[in-house]
């Protein structure tokens, strides 16, 4: 039987999110029904709810940092049992056959991965995300949350964690590498923890020095303010890798100048408007400008296991679903320390 559950949805680009009822599909043979315990609030939820990346298909129930427990499994499910602690990130399906899916990079599925919300599922219905009580997901896109990480602090790892882990691993962050993380928000603060655990020398580049104490506590060795022009002079040519998590446009040329020869600036922040750069910023140091989107399912599991092993979870502020609009405003004001997480018990 399909289940109807309580949720919070955006109904237009300009109105606050409001209570909403969402229908979850029947549990098919390969499906897992998850009782959602917590769902993180990612800046992408806000970009989508406000149609900043193009028109959203309202109503939209956002949320792709889902942590909970298995409530029911289909007859062919082999990897999960009732009661298991599980998570769901930004995707809930993909074609499974293209070259990218075949090599475990489902996020780059050539037919387009099925997003956890604001997408169309295999049943032809709009997908709806984790600001809700339950969700049904095919087992291939369900992750196991290791014992030792609380569900509330694990939830943000499903998007913020993998979005930083994947490029940090791809571009070889580790001992002897100097890594800068730009923006100390949801993504950035998890990135600092992971880069430090990988053994890199980490610098936080934030708009101001307000979060300096936190940045150092999270594992950074250095911290500098991008509002201070002296920062760009002092740190010129010094990083192997700069990961930009900022949700708005930054001065790419200034940030590229921070790279050593052969260094890479990876953009994971996804602002509404295009960014521009002067090619001489690249030519003048054989530098690369790159992008990266979340990570594949296998690598997401690897990241969760890595975080459990290193005692890494997000720093969270747990809120009731009724506070979601206020939380959005605080995220937009860079006033989040460092991820809002909805306690879905408040949807009952
Ligand atoms: P967030 O919590 O709002 O963090 C962004 C941080 O960027 C802020 O805390 C702030 O840090 C800094 N910032 C904000 N506005 C700024 C401005 N105008 N100039 C300079 N710095 C500014 O957001 P998030 O959830 O981490 O997400 C960040 C971005 O990544 C969003 O665009 C989101 O859509 C995107 N994203 C991409 C992927 C992917 O797969 N590539 C996945 C998830 C999210 P300071 O206060 O330290 O300056
Ligand atoms: Zn996200």
mmCIF file of C-alpha atoms in Angstrom, residues 6-332:
data_model
loop_
_atom_site.group_PDB
_atom_site.id
_atom_site.type_symbol
_atom_site.label_atom_id
_atom_site.label_comp_id
_atom_site.label_asym_id
_atom_site.label_seq_id
_atom_site.Cartn_x
_atom_site.Cartn_y
_atom_site.Cartn_z
ATOM 1 C CA UNK A 6 3.793 14.400 6.771
ATOM 2 C CA UNK A 7 6.328 16.689 5.151
ATOM 3 C CA UNK A 8 7.299 20.319 4.580
ATOM 4 C CA UNK A 9 7.176 21.670 1.044
ATOM 5 C CA UNK A 10 7.964 24.768 -0.961
ATOM 6 C CA UNK A 11 4.947 25.689 -3.063
ATOM 7 C CA UNK A 12 6.477 28.643 -4.907
ATOM 8 C CA UNK A 13 9.806 30.427 -5.243
ATOM 9 C CA UNK A 14 8.746 33.235 -2.967
ATOM 10 C CA UNK A 15 6.594 31.737 -0.224
ATOM 11 C CA UNK A 16 7.762 30.057 2.977
ATOM 12 C CA UNK A 17 7.736 26.262 3.202
ATOM 13 C CA UNK A 18 4.508 24.894 4.678
ATOM 14 C CA UNK A 19 3.186 21.542 5.977
ATOM 15 C CA UNK A 20 2.363 19.127 3.176
ATOM 16 C CA UNK A 21 1.302 15.476 2.762
ATOM 17 C CA UNK A 22 3.344 13.305 0.431
ATOM 18 C CA UNK A 23 2.550 9.836 -0.893
ATOM 19 C CA UNK A 24 5.318 7.232 -0.877
ATOM 20 C CA UNK A 25 5.111 4.411 -3.402
ATOM 21 C CA UNK A 26 4.453 0.753 -2.521
ATOM 22 C CA UNK A 27 7.556 -1.056 -1.330
ATOM 23 C CA UNK A 28 8.649 -2.936 -4.479
ATOM 24 C CA UNK A 29 10.794 -6.114 -4.449
ATOM 25 C CA UNK A 30 14.073 -4.123 -4.464
ATOM 26 C CA UNK A 31 12.872 -1.204 -2.312
ATOM 27 C CA UNK A 32 13.636 -0.145 1.236
ATOM 28 C CA UNK A 33 11.145 1.840 3.330
ATOM 29 C CA UNK A 34 13.018 4.179 5.654
ATOM 30 C CA UNK A 35 11.710 5.866 8.786
ATOM 31 C CA UNK A 36 13.520 9.189 8.530
ATOM 32 C CA UNK A 37 14.970 10.384 11.833
ATOM 33 C CA UNK A 38 16.917 13.455 10.674
ATOM 34 C CA UNK A 39 17.372 15.456 7.493
ATOM 35 C CA UNK A 40 20.064 18.079 6.977
ATOM 36 C CA UNK A 41 19.370 21.448 5.347
ATOM 37 C CA UNK A 42 21.737 21.931 2.411
ATOM 38 C CA UNK A 43 22.111 25.252 0.633
ATOM 39 C CA UNK A 44 21.052 23.357 -2.513
ATOM 40 C CA UNK A 45 17.617 22.929 -0.890
ATOM 41 C CA UNK A 46 17.341 26.716 -0.792
ATOM 42 C CA UNK A 47 18.630 27.208 -4.357
ATOM 43 C CA UNK A 48 15.988 24.700 -5.523
ATOM 44 C CA UNK A 49 13.085 25.856 -3.341
ATOM 45 C CA UNK A 50 13.636 29.394 -4.666
ATOM 46 C CA UNK A 51 14.044 28.271 -8.310
ATOM 47 C CA UNK A 52 17.538 29.745 -8.411
ATOM 48 C CA UNK A 53 18.737 26.911 -10.687
ATOM 49 C CA UNK A 54 15.764 27.193 -13.026
ATOM 50 C CA UNK A 55 12.066 26.681 -12.377
ATOM 51 C CA UNK A 56 11.341 24.017 -9.756
ATOM 52 C CA UNK A 57 8.379 21.605 -10.129
ATOM 53 C CA UNK A 58 6.249 22.732 -7.146
ATOM 54 C CA UNK A 59 5.339 21.508 -4.657
ATOM 55 C CA UNK A 60 8.899 20.493 -3.719
ATOM 56 C CA UNK A 61 9.751 18.652 -0.504
ATOM 57 C CA UNK A 62 13.498 19.352 -0.234
ATOM 58 C CA UNK A 63 16.055 17.338 1.717
ATOM 59 C CA UNK A 64 18.857 15.050 0.520
ATOM 60 C CA UNK A 65 20.772 14.484 3.724
ATOM 61 C CA UNK A 66 18.600 11.707 5.083
ATOM 62 C CA UNK A 67 19.380 9.441 8.046
ATOM 63 C CA UNK A 68 17.018 6.935 9.621
ATOM 64 C CA UNK A 69 16.214 3.279 10.135
ATOM 65 C CA UNK A 70 14.845 0.596 7.835
ATOM 66 C CA UNK A 71 11.137 -0.034 8.468
ATOM 67 C CA UNK A 72 10.429 -2.566 5.704
ATOM 68 C CA UNK A 73 12.302 -4.275 2.870
ATOM 69 C CA UNK A 74 11.112 -5.770 -0.426
ATOM 70 C CA UNK A 75 11.363 -9.510 -1.081
ATOM 71 C CA UNK A 76 14.559 -9.235 -3.183
ATOM 72 C CA UNK A 77 16.475 -6.842 -0.940
ATOM 73 C CA UNK A 78 19.734 -8.439 0.182
ATOM 74 C CA UNK A 79 21.830 -5.680 1.745
ATOM 75 C CA UNK A 80 19.468 -4.286 4.389
ATOM 76 C CA UNK A 81 17.166 -5.579 7.129
ATOM 77 C CA UNK A 82 14.506 -3.981 9.279
ATOM 78 C CA UNK A 83 16.129 -1.867 12.002
ATOM 79 C CA UNK A 84 19.354 -1.088 10.100
ATOM 80 C CA UNK A 85 20.700 2.474 10.372
ATOM 81 C CA UNK A 86 20.746 3.898 6.865
ATOM 82 C CA UNK A 87 21.136 7.062 4.840
ATOM 83 C CA UNK A 88 20.097 8.502 1.491
ATOM 84 C CA UNK A 89 21.918 11.328 -0.270
ATOM 85 C CA UNK A 90 21.265 13.391 -3.383
ATOM 86 C CA UNK A 91 20.301 10.590 -5.777
ATOM 87 C CA UNK A 92 17.749 7.787 -5.596
ATOM 88 C CA UNK A 93 18.317 6.086 -8.968
ATOM 89 C CA UNK A 94 20.265 6.124 -12.246
ATOM 90 C CA UNK A 95 20.267 4.081 -15.482
ATOM 91 C CA UNK A 96 22.816 1.624 -14.077
ATOM 92 C CA UNK A 97 24.099 0.814 -17.560
ATOM 93 C CA UNK A 98 26.010 3.760 -19.024
ATOM 94 C CA UNK A 99 29.815 4.007 -18.780
ATOM 95 C CA UNK A 100 29.630 6.343 -15.832
ATOM 96 C CA UNK A 101 27.175 4.191 -13.866
ATOM 97 C CA UNK A 102 29.253 1.112 -14.734
ATOM 98 C CA UNK A 103 32.294 2.639 -13.079
ATOM 99 C CA UNK A 104 30.404 3.702 -9.980
ATOM 100 C CA UNK A 105 30.001 7.374 -10.877
ATOM 101 C CA UNK A 106 26.194 7.331 -10.844
ATOM 102 C CA UNK A 107 26.132 11.067 -10.172
ATOM 103 C CA UNK A 108 27.339 11.555 -13.750
ATOM 104 C CA UNK A 109 24.830 9.069 -15.257
ATOM 105 C CA UNK A 110 24.608 9.839 -18.979
ATOM 106 C CA UNK A 111 20.819 9.651 -18.803
ATOM 107 C CA UNK A 112 20.806 11.883 -15.732
ATOM 108 C CA UNK A 113 20.605 10.543 -12.200
ATOM 109 C CA UNK A 114 17.236 10.683 -10.439
ATOM 110 C CA UNK A 115 17.510 13.386 -7.791
ATOM 111 C CA UNK A 116 16.097 12.754 -4.324
ATOM 112 C CA UNK A 117 13.676 15.638 -4.912
ATOM 113 C CA UNK A 118 12.518 17.879 -7.761
ATOM 114 C CA UNK A 119 13.151 15.012 -10.167
ATOM 115 C CA UNK A 120 11.008 12.245 -11.714
ATOM 116 C CA UNK A 121 11.285 8.749 -10.246
ATOM 117 C CA UNK A 122 11.110 5.352 -11.944
ATOM 118 C CA UNK A 123 7.379 5.267 -11.183
ATOM 119 C CA UNK A 124 6.923 8.445 -13.249
ATOM 120 C CA UNK A 125 6.034 10.406 -10.122
ATOM 121 C CA UNK A 126 7.877 13.483 -8.858
ATOM 122 C CA UNK A 127 10.500 12.579 -6.259
ATOM 123 C CA UNK A 128 10.105 14.235 -2.855
ATOM 124 C CA UNK A 129 12.916 14.591 -0.328
ATOM 125 C CA UNK A 130 13.732 14.122 3.290
ATOM 126 C CA UNK A 131 11.844 16.914 5.062
ATOM 127 C CA UNK A 132 9.325 14.130 5.666
ATOM 128 C CA UNK A 133 8.619 11.137 7.880
ATOM 129 C CA UNK A 134 9.380 8.269 5.500
ATOM 130 C CA UNK A 135 10.871 7.566 2.082
ATOM 131 C CA UNK A 136 11.009 4.553 -0.264
ATOM 132 C CA UNK A 137 14.299 4.068 -2.131
ATOM 133 C CA UNK A 138 15.733 1.238 -4.227
ATOM 134 C CA UNK A 139 18.394 -0.560 -2.172
ATOM 135 C CA UNK A 140 21.193 0.346 -4.605
ATOM 136 C CA UNK A 141 20.924 3.971 -3.477
ATOM 137 C CA UNK A 142 20.692 3.293 0.265
ATOM 138 C CA UNK A 143 23.844 3.667 2.356
ATOM 139 C CA UNK A 144 24.688 1.952 5.620
ATOM 140 C CA UNK A 145 25.467 4.300 8.498
ATOM 141 C CA UNK A 146 28.175 2.684 10.621
ATOM 142 C CA UNK A 147 27.686 2.251 14.368
ATOM 143 C CA UNK A 148 29.526 4.996 16.181
ATOM 144 C CA UNK A 149 28.098 7.968 14.273
ATOM 145 C CA UNK A 150 24.868 9.416 15.642
ATOM 146 C CA UNK A 151 22.184 9.694 12.986
ATOM 147 C CA UNK A 152 21.852 13.468 13.501
ATOM 148 C CA UNK A 153 25.520 14.179 12.800
ATOM 149 C CA UNK A 154 25.682 11.530 10.063
ATOM 150 C CA UNK A 155 22.819 13.029 8.027
ATOM 151 C CA UNK A 156 24.850 15.956 6.583
ATOM 152 C CA UNK A 157 27.589 13.558 5.488
ATOM 153 C CA UNK A 158 25.196 12.202 2.834
ATOM 154 C CA UNK A 159 25.611 15.395 0.800
ATOM 155 C CA UNK A 160 28.110 17.775 2.434
ATOM 156 C CA UNK A 161 30.436 14.912 3.420
ATOM 157 C CA UNK A 162 30.638 13.201 0.037
ATOM 158 C CA UNK A 163 30.754 16.507 -1.878
ATOM 159 C CA UNK A 164 34.033 17.312 -0.119
ATOM 160 C CA UNK A 165 35.422 13.781 0.286
ATOM 161 C CA UNK A 166 35.200 13.032 -3.441
ATOM 162 C CA UNK A 167 37.316 15.944 -4.749
ATOM 163 C CA UNK A 168 39.712 15.734 -1.804
ATOM 164 C CA UNK A 169 40.417 12.106 -2.743
ATOM 165 C CA UNK A 170 40.368 12.724 -6.498
ATOM 166 C CA UNK A 171 42.951 15.509 -6.281
ATOM 167 C CA UNK A 172 45.086 13.670 -3.732
ATOM 168 C CA UNK A 173 44.664 15.657 -0.516
ATOM 169 C CA UNK A 174 46.996 14.024 1.994
ATOM 170 C CA UNK A 175 50.323 14.380 3.766
ATOM 171 C CA UNK A 176 52.542 17.025 2.185
ATOM 172 C CA UNK A 177 49.622 18.698 0.377
ATOM 173 C CA UNK A 178 48.443 22.221 1.130
ATOM 174 C CA UNK A 179 44.685 22.482 0.855
ATOM 175 C CA UNK A 180 42.482 25.554 1.245
ATOM 176 C CA UNK A 181 38.757 25.322 1.886
ATOM 177 C CA UNK A 182 36.867 28.456 0.850
ATOM 178 C CA UNK A 183 33.676 29.138 2.877
ATOM 179 C CA UNK A 184 33.119 27.698 6.349
ATOM 180 C CA UNK A 185 29.494 26.619 6.046
ATOM 181 C CA UNK A 186 27.879 23.173 5.857
ATOM 182 C CA UNK A 187 30.148 21.815 3.137
ATOM 183 C CA UNK A 188 33.233 23.723 4.218
ATOM 184 C CA UNK A 189 33.305 22.646 7.855
ATOM 185 C CA UNK A 190 32.997 18.948 6.956
ATOM 186 C CA UNK A 191 35.672 19.492 4.298
ATOM 187 C CA UNK A 192 38.076 20.858 6.908
ATOM 188 C CA UNK A 193 37.537 17.788 9.102
ATOM 189 C CA UNK A 194 37.990 15.330 6.224
ATOM 190 C CA UNK A 195 41.021 17.089 4.685
ATOM 191 C CA UNK A 196 42.695 17.185 8.106
ATOM 192 C CA UNK A 197 41.921 13.486 8.696
ATOM 193 C CA UNK A 198 43.477 12.712 5.281
ATOM 194 C CA UNK A 199 46.657 14.345 6.565
ATOM 195 C CA UNK A 200 46.693 17.528 4.465
ATOM 196 C CA UNK A 201 47.793 20.933 5.782
ATOM 197 C CA UNK A 202 44.501 22.806 5.837
ATOM 198 C CA UNK A 203 43.753 26.515 5.573
ATOM 199 C CA UNK A 204 40.269 28.001 5.932
ATOM 200 C CA UNK A 205 39.491 31.005 3.751
ATOM 201 C CA UNK A 206 36.411 32.689 5.166
ATOM 202 C CA UNK A 207 34.892 36.110 4.575
ATOM 203 C CA UNK A 208 35.913 37.255 8.048
ATOM 204 C CA UNK A 209 37.809 36.071 11.115
ATOM 205 C CA UNK A 210 34.559 35.503 13.049
ATOM 206 C CA UNK A 211 34.784 31.704 12.832
ATOM 207 C CA UNK A 212 38.568 31.457 13.280
ATOM 208 C CA UNK A 213 38.450 29.614 16.597
ATOM 209 C CA UNK A 214 36.030 27.077 15.141
ATOM 210 C CA UNK A 215 38.096 26.598 11.991
ATOM 211 C CA UNK A 216 41.179 25.714 14.022
ATOM 212 C CA UNK A 217 39.150 23.435 16.325
ATOM 213 C CA UNK A 218 37.763 21.607 13.274
ATOM 214 C CA UNK A 219 41.306 20.725 12.196
ATOM 215 C CA UNK A 220 42.680 23.607 10.117
ATOM 216 C CA UNK A 221 46.238 24.765 10.793
ATOM 217 C CA UNK A 222 45.673 28.197 9.275
ATOM 218 C CA UNK A 223 42.802 30.612 8.825
ATOM 219 C CA UNK A 224 42.577 33.802 6.784
ATOM 220 C CA UNK A 225 39.918 36.333 5.806
ATOM 221 C CA UNK A 226 39.195 36.852 2.119
ATOM 222 C CA UNK A 227 37.928 40.359 2.923
ATOM 223 C CA UNK A 228 41.538 41.290 3.749
ATOM 224 C CA UNK A 229 43.435 42.014 0.483
ATOM 225 C CA UNK A 230 46.677 41.174 2.274
ATOM 226 C CA UNK A 231 45.498 37.512 2.446
ATOM 227 C CA UNK A 232 45.814 37.147 -1.340
ATOM 228 C CA UNK A 233 49.293 38.696 -1.379
ATOM 229 C CA UNK A 234 50.552 36.693 1.560
ATOM 230 C CA UNK A 235 49.237 33.330 0.339
ATOM 231 C CA UNK A 236 49.897 33.801 -3.415
ATOM 232 C CA UNK A 237 51.110 30.618 -5.146
ATOM 233 C CA UNK A 238 50.906 28.492 -2.019
ATOM 234 C CA UNK A 239 48.185 25.813 -2.399
ATOM 235 C CA UNK A 240 48.092 22.495 -4.233
ATOM 236 C CA UNK A 241 44.323 22.398 -3.996
ATOM 237 C CA UNK A 242 41.660 25.001 -3.283
ATOM 238 C CA UNK A 243 38.082 23.766 -2.837
ATOM 239 C CA UNK A 244 35.502 26.513 -3.225
ATOM 240 C CA UNK A 245 32.252 25.799 -1.372
ATOM 241 C CA UNK A 246 30.788 29.304 -1.617
ATOM 242 C CA UNK A 247 27.127 29.513 -2.645
ATOM 243 C CA UNK A 248 27.616 32.928 -4.299
ATOM 244 C CA UNK A 249 29.991 34.307 -6.920
ATOM 245 C CA UNK A 250 33.591 34.773 -5.790
ATOM 246 C CA UNK A 251 36.542 36.460 -7.499
ATOM 247 C CA UNK A 252 37.971 33.426 -9.301
ATOM 248 C CA UNK A 253 41.109 35.192 -10.497
ATOM 249 C CA UNK A 254 42.039 36.188 -6.971
ATOM 250 C CA UNK A 255 41.486 32.626 -5.727
ATOM 251 C CA UNK A 256 43.383 31.079 -8.684
ATOM 252 C CA UNK A 257 46.359 33.251 -7.774
ATOM 253 C CA UNK A 258 46.585 31.294 -4.521
ATOM 254 C CA UNK A 259 47.478 28.094 -6.409
ATOM 255 C CA UNK A 260 51.009 26.785 -6.805
ATOM 256 C CA UNK A 261 52.139 25.649 -10.276
ATOM 257 C CA UNK A 262 49.943 22.674 -11.312
ATOM 258 C CA UNK A 263 47.479 23.465 -8.537
ATOM 259 C CA UNK A 264 43.733 23.011 -8.959
ATOM 260 C CA UNK A 265 40.787 25.132 -7.879
ATOM 261 C CA UNK A 266 37.747 22.857 -7.592
ATOM 262 C CA UNK A 267 34.369 24.525 -7.544
ATOM 263 C CA UNK A 268 31.709 22.650 -5.613
ATOM 264 C CA UNK A 269 29.701 25.746 -4.737
ATOM 265 C CA UNK A 270 26.860 26.144 -7.239
ATOM 266 C CA UNK A 271 25.798 29.802 -7.381
ATOM 267 C CA UNK A 272 22.839 30.941 -9.408
ATOM 268 C CA UNK A 273 24.862 33.143 -11.777
ATOM 269 C CA UNK A 274 27.772 32.183 -14.062
ATOM 270 C CA UNK A 275 31.323 32.847 -12.869
ATOM 271 C CA UNK A 276 33.982 34.313 -15.119
ATOM 272 C CA UNK A 277 37.744 34.117 -15.073
ATOM 273 C CA UNK A 278 40.721 35.529 -16.933
ATOM 274 C CA UNK A 279 42.548 32.660 -18.691
ATOM 275 C CA UNK A 280 45.871 34.235 -17.769
ATOM 276 C CA UNK A 281 45.079 33.197 -14.191
ATOM 277 C CA UNK A 282 45.415 29.594 -15.427
ATOM 278 C CA UNK A 283 48.169 30.013 -18.016
ATOM 279 C CA UNK A 284 50.437 31.812 -15.591
ATOM 280 C CA UNK A 285 50.913 28.696 -13.439
ATOM 281 C CA UNK A 286 49.666 25.696 -15.475
ATOM 282 C CA UNK A 287 46.711 25.820 -13.131
ATOM 283 C CA UNK A 288 43.393 24.004 -13.470
ATOM 284 C CA UNK A 289 39.867 25.107 -12.745
ATOM 285 C CA UNK A 290 37.552 22.147 -12.124
ATOM 286 C CA UNK A 291 34.148 21.176 -10.803
ATOM 287 C CA UNK A 292 32.890 18.188 -8.856
ATOM 288 C CA UNK A 293 29.411 16.909 -8.009
ATOM 289 C CA UNK A 294 28.710 14.793 -4.893
ATOM 290 C CA UNK A 295 30.220 11.292 -5.400
ATOM 291 C CA UNK A 296 29.198 7.790 -6.461
ATOM 292 C CA UNK A 297 27.363 5.374 -4.187
ATOM 293 C CA UNK A 298 30.417 3.182 -3.505
ATOM 294 C CA UNK A 299 32.504 6.222 -2.650
ATOM 295 C CA UNK A 300 29.721 7.577 -0.429
ATOM 296 C CA UNK A 301 29.841 4.340 1.579
ATOM 297 C CA UNK A 302 33.647 4.605 1.692
ATOM 298 C CA UNK A 303 33.282 8.180 3.019
ATOM 299 C CA UNK A 304 30.820 7.100 5.741
ATOM 300 C CA UNK A 305 33.192 4.328 6.836
ATOM 301 C CA UNK A 306 36.126 6.778 6.783
ATOM 302 C CA UNK A 307 34.191 9.287 8.896
ATOM 303 C CA UNK A 308 33.195 6.603 11.416
ATOM 304 C CA UNK A 309 36.809 5.471 11.671
ATOM 305 C CA UNK A 310 38.013 9.041 12.255
ATOM 306 C CA UNK A 311 35.161 10.110 14.541
ATOM 307 C CA UNK A 312 33.904 12.647 11.998
ATOM 308 C CA UNK A 313 30.339 13.909 12.001
ATOM 309 C CA UNK A 314 28.876 17.305 11.150
ATOM 310 C CA UNK A 315 28.552 20.014 13.791
ATOM 311 C CA UNK A 316 24.791 20.324 13.865
ATOM 312 C CA UNK A 317 22.022 22.499 15.228
ATOM 313 C CA UNK A 318 18.962 20.252 15.502
ATOM 314 C CA UNK A 319 15.678 22.065 14.811
ATOM 315 C CA UNK A 320 11.982 21.302 14.519
ATOM 316 C CA UNK A 321 10.427 21.242 11.047
ATOM 317 C CA UNK A 322 8.474 24.368 12.009
ATOM 318 C CA UNK A 323 11.773 26.304 12.155
ATOM 319 C CA UNK A 324 12.812 25.506 8.598
ATOM 320 C CA UNK A 325 12.069 28.970 7.167
ATOM 321 C CA UNK A 326 14.008 30.682 9.931
ATOM 322 C CA UNK A 327 16.870 28.233 9.336
ATOM 323 C CA UNK A 328 16.903 29.139 5.619
ATOM 324 C CA UNK A 329 17.325 32.825 6.510
ATOM 325 C CA UNK A 330 20.191 32.011 8.851
ATOM 326 C CA UNK A 331 21.937 29.883 6.196
ATOM 327 C CA UNK A 332 21.606 32.784 3.748
#
